[in-house]
Amino acid sequence: MPPSSVDANRREIASAACELVADGGLDSVSMRRIAKHLGATTGYISHYYADKEDLLEAALRAALSELTAGSAPRSTTLEEWIDNAVLTLPHNVDTQRFWRILTAYQSASLNNARLAQILRDYVVEQVSALTDHLAVTLGSTPPEHEVTALARSLFAVVSGLGTTSTITPDAFTPAQLRTIVRSSVCGLLDEFASRHPEIGPAPGRPTPPA
């Protein structure tokens, strides 16, 4: 079988696992249920995935990849990052589905080192990209580790909003989510600048919401 077919079949199975996780959490996933969901046999599923844990890891990677692709084009500035961050928060069927999946995996990762590592790698990747945007906005003066800490703080704000909106879907409107993200970015940048007066005004710094 050509590699492209193998990859496509693996993606199809991982996507089906994501659907089950979104609807019922990780406990709802089994080889038998996925096979039933796809109208296939358990032998077909086990041909591509050794066990449930292998499949759950693939499903998590698929969900994270899908979210990243869905926010294309990839942000190249801090302003674009704000826009993409807002777009990835729960505001429609697809993003609500993703955050249900992510929240389920975050809970499971507390007792699963392999899932936790996948999530940590994803966070490191996202924080690294945000750090690059912040470095351009703030200039080369601030210490790199402090810029990275600022990026982690901003990422934590968005992650917390996503989790809260998943648990309590009517907590925020899309407009409120946008305002909170932008206000948080501007507020943390102002606090950061107050500790580093040498930075001065940056032309690319986002403006607070009206």
mmCIF file of C-alpha atoms in Angstrom:
data_model
loop_
_atom_site.group_PDB
_atom_site.id
_atom_site.type_symbol
_atom_site.label_atom_id
_atom_site.label_comp_id
_atom_site.label_asym_id
_atom_site.label_seq_id
_atom_site.Cartn_x
_atom_site.Cartn_y
_atom_site.Cartn_z
ATOM 1 C CA MET A 1 0.000 0.000 0.000
ATOM 2 C CA PRO A 2 1.453 3.428 -0.949
ATOM 3 C CA PRO A 3 2.612 5.577 1.991
ATOM 4 C CA SER A 4 0.079 8.257 1.071
ATOM 5 C CA SER A 5 -2.758 5.773 1.581
ATOM 6 C CA VAL A 6 -1.316 4.661 4.897
ATOM 7 C CA ASP A 7 -1.052 8.267 6.076
ATOM 8 C CA ALA A 8 -4.593 9.027 4.904
ATOM 9 C CA ASN A 9 -5.996 5.993 6.702
ATOM 10 C CA ARG A 10 -4.129 6.846 9.898
ATOM 11 C CA ARG A 11 -5.459 10.400 9.743
ATOM 12 C CA GLU A 12 -8.996 9.131 9.193
ATOM 13 C CA ILE A 13 -8.772 6.879 12.243
ATOM 14 C CA ALA A 14 -7.195 9.621 14.381
ATOM 15 C CA SER A 15 -9.928 12.036 13.303
ATOM 16 C CA ALA A 16 -12.591 9.507 14.308
ATOM 17 C CA ALA A 17 -10.928 9.183 17.712
ATOM 18 C CA CYS A 18 -11.042 12.989 18.046
ATOM 19 C CA GLU A 19 -14.780 12.924 17.383
ATOM 20 C CA LEU A 20 -15.289 10.397 20.161
ATOM 21 C CA VAL A 21 -13.101 12.382 22.562
ATOM 22 C CA ALA A 22 -15.025 15.573 21.768
ATOM 23 C CA ASP A 23 -18.332 13.861 22.486
ATOM 24 C CA GLY A 24 -17.434 11.740 25.505
ATOM 25 C CA GLY A 25 -13.850 12.245 26.644
ATOM 26 C CA LEU A 26 -10.947 9.822 26.453
ATOM 27 C CA ASP A 27 -12.840 7.070 28.266
ATOM 28 C CA SER A 28 -15.244 6.879 25.325
ATOM 29 C CA VAL A 29 -12.467 5.805 22.960
ATOM 30 C CA SER A 30 -11.892 2.154 22.172
ATOM 31 C CA MET A 31 -10.798 0.238 19.087
ATOM 32 C CA ARG A 32 -14.294 -1.225 18.810
ATOM 33 C CA ARG A 33 -16.083 2.120 19.019
ATOM 34 C CA ILE A 34 -13.788 3.718 16.462
ATOM 35 C CA ALA A 35 -14.288 0.775 14.130
ATOM 36 C CA LYS A 36 -18.057 1.141 14.500
ATOM 37 C CA HIS A 37 -17.819 4.900 13.922
ATOM 38 C CA LEU A 38 -15.953 4.286 10.656
ATOM 39 C CA GLY A 39 -17.952 1.240 9.581
ATOM 40 C CA ALA A 40 -14.753 -0.814 9.729
ATOM 41 C CA THR A 41 -13.384 -3.764 11.690
ATOM 42 C CA THR A 42 -11.217 -3.658 14.802
ATOM 43 C CA GLY A 43 -8.562 -5.434 12.731
ATOM 44 C CA TYR A 44 -8.464 -2.445 10.406
ATOM 45 C CA ILE A 45 -7.848 -0.090 13.342
ATOM 46 C CA SER A 46 -5.192 -2.280 14.973
ATOM 47 C CA HIS A 47 -3.400 -2.570 11.630
ATOM 48 C CA TYR A 48 -2.512 1.129 11.920
ATOM 49 C CA TYR A 49 -2.334 1.602 15.688
ATOM 50 C CA ALA A 50 -0.762 -0.813 18.142
ATOM 51 C CA ASP A 51 -3.060 0.035 21.046
ATOM 52 C CA LYS A 52 -5.422 2.630 22.439
ATOM 53 C CA GLU A 53 -2.637 4.791 23.879
ATOM 54 C CA ASP A 54 -0.879 4.911 20.504
ATOM 55 C CA LEU A 55 -4.144 5.990 18.903
ATOM 56 C CA LEU A 56 -4.921 8.619 21.543
ATOM 57 C CA GLU A 57 -1.503 10.186 21.057
ATOM 58 C CA ALA A 58 -2.068 10.343 17.301
ATOM 59 C CA ALA A 59 -5.507 11.866 17.848
ATOM 60 C CA LEU A 60 -4.055 14.590 20.079
ATOM 61 C CA ARG A 61 -1.389 15.435 17.512
ATOM 62 C CA ALA A 62 -4.056 15.508 14.801
ATOM 63 C CA ALA A 63 -6.220 17.917 16.809
ATOM 64 C CA LEU A 64 -3.295 20.263 17.509
ATOM 65 C CA SER A 65 -2.229 20.143 13.870
ATOM 66 C CA GLU A 66 -5.772 20.858 12.740
ATOM 67 C CA LEU A 67 -6.002 23.902 15.009
ATOM 68 C CA THR A 68 -2.666 25.250 13.771
ATOM 69 C CA ALA A 69 -3.704 24.771 10.146
ATOM 70 C CA GLY A 70 -7.062 26.391 10.837
ATOM 71 C CA SER A 71 -5.422 29.618 11.991
ATOM 72 C CA ALA A 72 -3.494 29.982 8.731
ATOM 73 C CA PRO A 73 -1.793 32.090 7.584
ATOM 74 C CA ARG A 74 0.653 31.704 10.439
ATOM 75 C CA SER A 75 1.094 34.944 12.352
ATOM 76 C CA THR A 76 4.152 37.018 11.514
ATOM 77 C CA THR A 77 3.487 39.941 13.874
ATOM 78 C CA LEU A 78 2.087 40.411 17.355
ATOM 79 C CA GLU A 79 -1.064 41.973 15.900
ATOM 80 C CA GLU A 80 -1.616 38.885 13.736
ATOM 81 C CA TRP A 81 -0.985 36.673 16.766
ATOM 82 C CA ILE A 82 -3.767 38.473 18.637
ATOM 83 C CA ASP A 83 -6.146 37.931 15.714
ATOM 84 C CA ASN A 84 -5.234 34.245 15.426
ATOM 85 C CA ALA A 85 -5.467 33.723 19.192
ATOM 86 C CA VAL A 86 -9.004 35.091 19.180
ATOM 87 C CA LEU A 87 -9.946 32.938 16.182
ATOM 88 C CA THR A 88 -8.770 29.776 17.942
ATOM 89 C CA LEU A 89 -10.853 30.418 21.076
ATOM 90 C CA PRO A 90 -14.248 28.652 21.345
ATOM 91 C CA HIS A 91 -16.633 30.649 19.172
ATOM 92 C CA ASN A 92 -18.031 28.184 16.616
ATOM 93 C CA VAL A 93 -18.601 24.444 16.170
ATOM 94 C CA ASP A 94 -15.041 23.655 15.070
ATOM 95 C CA THR A 95 -13.235 25.632 17.773
ATOM 96 C CA GLN A 96 -15.613 24.414 20.482
ATOM 97 C CA ARG A 97 -14.900 20.858 19.355
ATOM 98 C CA PHE A 98 -11.145 21.451 19.526
ATOM 99 C CA TRP A 99 -11.279 22.909 23.035
ATOM 100 C CA ARG A 100 -13.402 20.013 24.298
ATOM 101 C CA ILE A 101 -10.748 17.676 22.946
ATOM 102 C CA LEU A 102 -7.893 19.727 24.398
ATOM 103 C CA THR A 103 -9.538 20.029 27.820
ATOM 104 C CA ALA A 104 -10.092 16.267 27.934
ATOM 105 C CA TYR A 105 -6.452 15.620 27.073
ATOM 106 C CA GLN A 106 -5.178 18.175 29.572
ATOM 107 C CA SER A 107 -7.047 16.367 32.319
ATOM 108 C CA ALA A 108 -5.761 12.966 31.205
ATOM 109 C CA SER A 109 -2.182 14.248 30.903
ATOM 110 C CA LEU A 110 -1.979 14.709 34.667
ATOM 111 C CA ASN A 111 -1.558 10.933 34.913
ATOM 112 C CA ASN A 112 -0.065 10.192 31.489
ATOM 113 C CA ALA A 113 3.527 11.255 30.865
ATOM 114 C CA ARG A 114 3.384 10.659 27.108
ATOM 115 C CA LEU A 115 0.318 12.837 26.591
ATOM 116 C CA ALA A 116 1.805 15.470 28.878
ATOM 117 C CA GLN A 117 4.962 15.573 26.757
ATOM 118 C CA ILE A 118 2.977 16.134 23.551
ATOM 119 C CA LEU A 119 1.150 19.042 25.187
ATOM 120 C CA ARG A 120 4.387 20.486 26.560
ATOM 121 C CA ASP A 121 5.998 20.315 23.125
ATOM 122 C CA TYR A 122 3.010 22.142 21.644
ATOM 123 C CA VAL A 123 3.197 24.872 24.297
ATOM 124 C CA VAL A 124 6.951 25.296 23.762
ATOM 125 C CA GLU A 125 6.401 25.688 20.027
ATOM 126 C CA GLN A 126 3.638 28.260 20.492
ATOM 127 C CA VAL A 127 5.521 30.215 23.156
ATOM 128 C CA SER A 128 8.644 30.256 20.992
ATOM 129 C CA ALA A 129 6.736 31.797 18.073
ATOM 130 C CA LEU A 130 5.134 34.375 20.375
ATOM 131 C CA THR A 131 8.523 35.197 21.909
ATOM 132 C CA ASP A 132 9.812 36.013 18.425
ATOM 133 C CA HIS A 133 6.899 38.418 17.845
ATOM 134 C CA LEU A 134 7.481 40.084 21.203
ATOM 135 C CA ALA A 135 11.202 40.425 20.560
ATOM 136 C CA VAL A 136 10.469 42.329 17.353
ATOM 137 C CA THR A 137 7.949 44.550 19.139
ATOM 138 C CA LEU A 138 10.128 45.247 22.190
ATOM 139 C CA GLY A 139 13.503 45.410 20.497
ATOM 140 C CA SER A 140 16.728 43.709 21.521
ATOM 141 C CA THR A 141 17.183 45.462 24.871
ATOM 142 C CA PRO A 142 15.165 43.263 27.291
ATOM 143 C CA PRO A 143 16.732 39.984 28.469
ATOM 144 C CA GLU A 144 15.564 37.042 26.380
ATOM 145 C CA HIS A 145 14.393 35.028 29.382
ATOM 146 C CA GLU A 146 12.096 37.874 30.444
ATOM 147 C CA VAL A 147 10.577 38.124 26.963
ATOM 148 C CA THR A 148 9.986 34.370 27.041
ATOM 149 C CA ALA A 149 8.306 34.709 30.453
ATOM 150 C CA LEU A 150 6.044 37.416 29.005
ATOM 151 C CA ALA A 151 5.153 35.113 26.114
ATOM 152 C CA ARG A 152 4.268 32.332 28.561
ATOM 153 C CA SER A 153 2.018 34.735 30.459
ATOM 154 C CA LEU A 154 0.152 35.770 27.302
ATOM 155 C CA PHE A 155 -0.210 32.152 26.202
ATOM 156 C CA ALA A 156 -1.574 31.277 29.650
ATOM 157 C CA VAL A 157 -4.206 34.020 29.331
ATOM 158 C CA VAL A 158 -5.476 32.597 26.044
ATOM 159 C CA SER A 159 -5.333 29.024 27.327
ATOM 160 C CA GLY A 160 -7.293 29.993 30.432
ATOM 161 C CA LEU A 161 -9.942 31.756 28.354
ATOM 162 C CA GLY A 162 -10.285 28.685 26.171
ATOM 163 C CA THR A 163 -10.709 26.334 29.105
ATOM 164 C CA THR A 164 -13.184 28.636 30.856
ATOM 165 C CA SER A 165 -15.232 29.081 27.679
ATOM 166 C CA THR A 166 -15.289 25.311 27.183
ATOM 167 C CA ILE A 167 -16.526 24.575 30.687
ATOM 168 C CA THR A 168 -18.922 27.536 30.662
ATOM 169 C CA PRO A 169 -19.871 28.120 26.997
ATOM 170 C CA ASP A 170 -21.880 31.271 27.659
ATOM 171 C CA ALA A 171 -19.200 32.928 29.811
ATOM 172 C CA PHE A 172 -17.988 35.267 27.059
ATOM 173 C CA THR A 173 -19.188 36.533 23.709
ATOM 174 C CA PRO A 174 -16.707 36.552 20.790
ATOM 175 C CA ALA A 175 -16.430 40.333 21.155
ATOM 176 C CA GLN A 176 -15.612 39.984 24.856
ATOM 177 C CA LEU A 177 -12.953 37.363 24.101
ATOM 178 C CA ARG A 178 -11.310 39.719 21.619
ATOM 179 C CA THR A 179 -11.388 42.577 24.134
ATOM 180 C CA ILE A 180 -9.923 40.430 26.914
ATOM 181 C CA VAL A 181 -7.083 39.120 24.743
ATOM 182 C CA ARG A 182 -6.159 42.562 23.416
ATOM 183 C CA SER A 183 -6.452 44.196 26.843
ATOM 184 C CA SER A 184 -4.289 41.473 28.372
ATOM 185 C CA VAL A 185 -1.607 41.872 25.704
ATOM 186 C CA CYS A 186 -1.553 45.651 26.092
ATOM 187 C CA GLY A 187 -1.662 45.508 29.886
ATOM 188 C CA LEU A 188 1.185 43.016 30.165
ATOM 189 C CA LEU A 189 3.241 44.945 27.622
ATOM 190 C CA ASP A 190 2.728 48.146 29.620
ATOM 191 C CA GLU A 191 3.745 46.396 32.844
ATOM 192 C CA PHE A 192 6.792 44.956 31.097
ATOM 193 C CA ALA A 193 7.743 48.368 29.694
ATOM 194 C CA SER A 194 7.408 49.951 33.142
ATOM 195 C CA ARG A 195 10.172 47.640 34.334
ATOM 196 C CA HIS A 196 12.267 48.357 31.243
ATOM 197 C CA PRO A 197 12.043 52.115 30.577
ATOM 198 C CA GLU A 198 14.882 51.809 28.088
ATOM 199 C CA ILE A 199 12.489 50.154 25.637
ATOM 200 C CA GLY A 200 10.575 53.317 24.825
ATOM 201 C CA PRO A 201 7.503 53.437 22.572
ATOM 202 C CA ALA A 202 7.446 50.688 19.942
ATOM 203 C CA PRO A 203 5.797 51.411 16.584
ATOM 204 C CA GLY A 204 4.472 47.882 16.299
ATOM 205 C CA ARG A 205 2.945 47.728 19.775
ATOM 206 C CA PRO A 206 -0.780 46.824 19.767
ATOM 207 C CA THR A 207 -3.230 49.498 20.876
ATOM 208 C CA PRO A 208 -5.792 48.921 23.671
ATOM 209 C CA PRO A 209 -9.391 48.213 22.659
ATOM 210 C CA ALA A 210 -11.576 51.296 22.235
#
